[in-house]
Amino acid sequence: MIAAGLWVANSLGMKNTTMNDGYRILEHPSDIGIEAYGQSLKEVFEYAALGLVSIIVDPASIDPVEQRYVTLKGSDPENLLVRWLSEILYFYDGQDFLPSDIVIERLTKTELKAVVMGEPVDERKHSFKMDVKAITYHQLKVEEGKEGCLVRVFLDI
Amino acid sequence: MSQEIKIVIQKIDEYRYLVPRSFREGMRIEGLIYANDELIKAIERDQTLMQVANVATLPGLVGRSLAMPDAHQGYGFAIGGVAAADIQKGVVSAGGVGFDINCGVRLLRSDLSLEQVKPKLDPLLNQMFRDIPCGTGRKGIVGGLSYDELDRVLENGAHWAVRNGYGSDEDLRHIEETGRIPNADANKVSKRAKERGRDQLGTLGSGNHFAEVQYVAEVFDEEAGRVFGLSPQQIVILIHTGSRGLGHQVCTDYLDIMQEAMRRYNITIVDRQLACVPIQSPEGQSYLGAMAAAANFAFANRQMITHWTREAFTRVLGKGELKIVYDVCHNIAKEETHRVEGSSRRVLVHRKGATRAFPKHRPELPSDYADVGQPVLIPGSMGTCSYVLVGTEQAMEETFGSSCHGAGRSKSRHAAKKEISADQLVHQLQQKGIHVRGASKSGLTEENPDAYKDVSLVVEVVHNAGIAKKVAKLLPIGVIKG
């Protein structure tokens, strides 16, 4: 169940986060979270990943010049979400690659296939905001309803 | 997590609060929180109490599930949490160590006074800021370390750094575990973790990590102060950083492995972040090998940053020797011997945002500290004071030889940022005589000291409860911030 009034502009100085962006940044005394919403889980998983990127770097500074493919398995939707976002974080922190556009081609409760576009890190071009250490299971939520879908995830920063 | 929480903690004395087993279903042991009237209010505001209780549901724990006065809500374990598991029957939890494995602090002492350094403070900070890679996305100077070489870092920690010219053998004596946790197994660290860590060795990172130039403002315990080489007005350097992306990925990997393996061991948990496996299981042993490797990475990291700090000192001041007072881990699981219910037991002590605080005459201490005890280093928030304490016998009796680790956050980063602009904050600190170099403006304001609990209050509780004793108070004059 998604109430439009809930989606307030976020806090991190990200560009124009509004309802249409499909995610908002949550605050936690020591860390930070992402709540993403949309019509399908596919859409919501995409938004969550874009939310993660927007915490690390200004997404407007990334161009889609290269393509990467992701195929993942998880034990359940929650585990799959953590693995998916961990993959996005690994692109940045392990491979120096910043995603700009994300298309999830296939999503089941335990499997995900996606195409991730973006470009290699260029310190002169990309403006970084903060490092993210990891994706946590703290108050993790994956909800699928008739009126829409929602995920919530907290990050250790 | 939706069940009703009944707040029924019991005040035992001025500094101790008991979380009885009735607090939540499934608690196998009691919880104990160190706090005073003021700090307990902060602790009650978030999920710290429930997390202390959740930890108490894990199988094979002994003693109590503990929280230090700087405790605040974490992931699975509260930050500031301590829990010990029986080495044969207990479990190890990757979340009980946390993502930043061997995040820790190191204190260096100089032979220079405040008056000697003050006139050259700005050039010194500029040099340190240039020489110590810090901030989001910054790479280490040892960029592109080969995987074979990285494996040697993981197995040898600070010893690797010293062998490669970053410091001397003399440094190693004054590091917890001499800067190398034995039984580290680089083969248990994933390729992915190594990819994340390979070019981050020798970097400070961002967030609450820092290097501060400080001076000794007050010595409370002259004997311990003398043994640790600390005297009033002396310049010291405090370095706070951890195992960077490598450690974060080790924790991420093993949370997954443990969740999967738990089913085979019939372990059920109340919070997925508490995923755990028997210590003696293959998965448990693999995790401990990987954790030790990540911890060694952090020791090497702090050793390299020490080296660059020394170079900056010599270049700018033309003199001055920096010796290590001590280096402590505050996110770690260690196999130790403790007295439990009157008998000596081997246990695995999880310290998640807590510091080892061993008393005098423990075999783990360097010989020159044998008659006073282990230095316990407590960094305050940016621009406030820090403390040196010493471990006590009381800590051995009550807290598996553990104490607090810092001030503890009380406000979110967003709230911290809203209160003050970076320019205002830098100005405010400058007025207090504290010069700041920060990699990013938002990084600075997120660490606004007002977002933290008062470190002096935290230290008073620890001191008065007797689980560590005050030795010296340090005040900053310069801050390098990621």
XYZ file of C-alpha atoms in Angstrom, chain B residues 204-451:
248
model
C 41.949 6.625 5.950
C 38.502 6.379 4.345
C 35.561 8.640 5.115
C 32.762 8.786 7.699
C 33.954 8.969 11.290
C 37.547 8.022 10.421
C 40.205 10.618 11.152
C 43.741 11.500 12.136
C 44.015 14.140 14.854
C 46.907 16.152 16.233
C 46.245 16.462 19.956
C 48.012 17.385 23.166
C 47.875 15.854 26.623
C 45.660 18.234 28.583
C 45.574 16.353 31.865
C 47.115 13.267 33.411
C 44.899 11.570 36.014
C 47.072 8.570 36.801
C 50.719 9.596 37.009
C 52.139 6.102 37.263
C 50.280 4.784 34.201
C 50.905 8.069 32.382
C 54.636 7.721 32.995
C 54.663 4.104 31.790
C 52.671 5.007 28.641
C 55.062 7.936 28.080
C 52.401 10.654 28.448
C 52.904 13.976 30.184
C 51.035 17.314 30.164
C 51.374 19.540 27.068
C 52.906 16.740 25.008
C 51.821 16.436 21.349
C 50.206 13.121 20.382
C 48.472 11.817 17.246
C 45.322 9.698 17.244
C 44.464 7.648 14.136
C 41.046 6.022 13.648
C 40.442 3.740 10.678
C 39.780 0.094 9.780
C 39.894 -2.592 7.100
C 38.159 -0.550 4.402
C 36.252 -2.283 1.580
C 38.047 -5.571 2.166
C 36.656 -6.004 5.663
C 33.208 -4.791 4.615
C 33.059 -7.421 1.897
C 34.297 -10.221 4.210
C 31.372 -9.465 6.524
C 28.914 -9.269 3.606
C 30.154 -12.619 2.230
C 29.983 -14.441 5.549
C 26.550 -13.083 6.471
C 25.370 -14.917 3.371
C 27.374 -18.068 4.084
C 26.181 -18.150 7.699
C 22.513 -17.646 6.784
C 22.717 -20.569 4.437
C 24.653 -22.808 6.849
C 22.487 -22.027 9.895
C 19.720 -24.232 8.520
C 22.013 -27.231 8.579
C 22.854 -26.556 12.229
C 19.205 -25.973 13.183
C 19.921 -22.488 14.443
C 17.095 -19.981 14.338
C 17.631 -16.288 14.968
C 15.410 -13.295 15.659
C 17.191 -10.858 13.337
C 18.860 -11.864 10.075
C 21.774 -9.606 10.801
C 22.615 -11.940 13.720
C 23.375 -14.854 11.374
C 25.763 -17.215 13.142
C 27.273 -20.698 12.986
C 28.963 -22.951 15.559
C 32.518 -21.747 16.186
C 33.851 -25.242 15.540
C 31.954 -25.720 12.256
C 33.838 -25.443 8.949
C 31.977 -22.200 8.193
C 32.793 -20.802 11.636
C 36.477 -21.593 11.242
C 36.517 -20.136 7.717
C 34.962 -16.923 8.960
C 37.485 -16.614 11.788
C 40.335 -17.124 9.283
C 38.898 -14.465 6.967
C 38.111 -12.109 9.856
C 41.692 -12.370 11.133
C 42.950 -11.643 7.603
C 40.762 -8.530 7.374
C 41.918 -7.474 10.853
C 45.520 -7.803 9.695
C 44.717 -5.598 6.688
C 43.518 -2.938 9.147
C 46.687 -3.243 11.264
C 48.802 -2.790 8.116
C 46.619 0.159 7.131
C 47.166 1.972 10.430
C 50.887 1.146 10.259
C 51.220 2.777 6.835
C 49.286 5.856 7.928
C 51.625 6.057 10.930
C 54.587 6.012 8.568
C 53.238 8.887 6.477
C 52.407 10.844 9.617
C 56.010 10.429 10.760
C 57.284 11.595 7.381
C 55.031 14.654 7.500
C 56.263 15.417 11.026
C 59.909 15.226 10.069
C 59.434 17.230 6.886
C 57.571 20.082 8.555
C 59.079 20.201 12.026
C 62.537 18.970 11.169
C 62.589 16.907 14.354
C 60.417 14.818 16.582
C 60.011 11.122 16.992
C 56.600 9.469 17.026
C 56.323 6.272 19.064
C 53.253 4.061 19.285
C 51.559 4.178 22.688
C 49.123 1.461 21.638
C 46.773 0.291 18.885
C 43.427 -1.310 19.758
C 40.731 -3.069 17.745
C 37.147 -2.137 18.427
C 35.338 -4.477 16.020
C 36.657 -7.985 16.502
C 36.049 -11.516 17.850
C 38.885 -12.937 19.945
C 39.489 -16.318 21.527
C 40.432 -15.640 25.144
C 40.421 -17.281 28.566
C 38.040 -15.803 31.116
C 36.576 -16.846 34.441
C 32.933 -17.743 34.018
C 30.889 -18.754 37.064
C 34.039 -19.518 39.005
C 35.852 -21.586 36.415
C 38.305 -20.783 33.703
C 36.789 -21.079 30.204
C 37.938 -20.591 26.623
C 35.491 -18.209 24.993
C 35.143 -16.207 21.798
C 34.563 -12.590 22.813
C 32.679 -10.532 20.225
C 33.484 -6.841 20.632
C 31.269 -4.741 18.381
C 32.241 -1.164 19.063
C 34.044 -2.091 22.261
C 37.695 -2.142 23.285
C 39.726 -4.833 24.997
C 40.697 -3.518 28.446
C 43.073 -6.047 30.015
C 44.592 -5.404 33.446
C 48.218 -5.655 34.500
C 50.082 -8.955 34.408
C 48.124 -10.396 31.494
C 50.409 -12.312 29.127
C 48.965 -10.441 26.113
C 50.515 -7.150 27.269
C 53.894 -5.817 26.139
C 56.495 -6.215 28.893
C 56.825 -2.470 29.549
C 53.099 -2.228 30.332
C 52.990 -5.442 32.389
C 52.823 -3.643 35.732
C 50.095 -1.132 34.831
C 47.767 -2.742 32.287
C 46.687 -2.219 28.695
C 46.095 1.278 27.331
C 42.452 1.744 26.286
C 42.085 4.495 23.698
C 38.784 6.366 23.546
C 38.411 8.874 20.745
C 35.867 11.633 21.245
C 33.905 13.212 18.436
C 35.610 15.735 16.169
C 36.849 18.746 18.071
C 36.091 17.383 21.547
C 38.435 15.541 23.885
C 39.715 11.973 23.749
C 40.891 9.771 26.601
C 43.520 7.215 27.449
C 42.352 4.710 30.030
C 43.878 1.551 31.420
C 42.332 -1.914 31.707
C 41.290 -3.297 35.084
C 40.749 -6.537 36.970
C 37.099 -5.505 37.346
C 36.730 -5.604 33.552
C 37.992 -9.200 33.622
C 35.354 -10.057 36.217
C 32.436 -8.286 34.574
C 32.928 -7.566 30.896
C 35.303 -10.216 29.519
C 38.022 -7.591 29.755
C 36.172 -5.011 27.662
C 35.329 -1.332 27.820
C 33.761 1.420 25.721
C 35.115 2.603 22.365
C 34.112 6.222 21.860
C 31.434 8.809 22.205
C 28.634 7.022 20.322
C 26.360 8.782 17.876
C 23.171 10.351 19.176
C 21.853 12.080 16.045
C 21.587 11.019 12.426
C 24.016 12.394 9.903
C 21.179 14.320 8.301
C 20.188 15.962 11.571
C 23.858 16.758 12.234
C 24.174 18.431 8.851
C 21.011 20.458 9.207
C 22.252 22.135 12.354
C 25.347 23.771 10.976
C 27.087 24.568 7.703
C 30.611 23.328 7.014
C 31.943 26.884 7.035
C 30.278 27.642 10.361
C 31.619 24.433 11.844
C 35.176 25.075 10.655
C 34.933 28.607 12.043
C 33.599 27.363 15.367
C 36.404 24.830 15.672
C 38.997 27.407 14.623
C 37.798 29.643 17.448
C 38.465 26.792 19.850
C 41.976 26.575 18.401
C 41.263 23.490 16.298
C 42.339 23.545 12.661
C 40.538 21.243 10.241
C 41.350 19.707 6.867
C 38.434 17.754 5.386
C 38.052 15.901 2.119
C 34.412 16.989 1.828
C 32.169 19.617 3.361
C 29.315 17.201 3.954
C 31.711 14.716 5.555
C 32.638 17.415 8.048
C 29.162 18.506 9.027
C 27.978 14.911 9.406
C 30.604 14.601 12.101
C 29.383 17.728 13.873
C 30.352 17.040 17.524
C 26.789 17.819 18.600
C 25.700 14.612 16.864
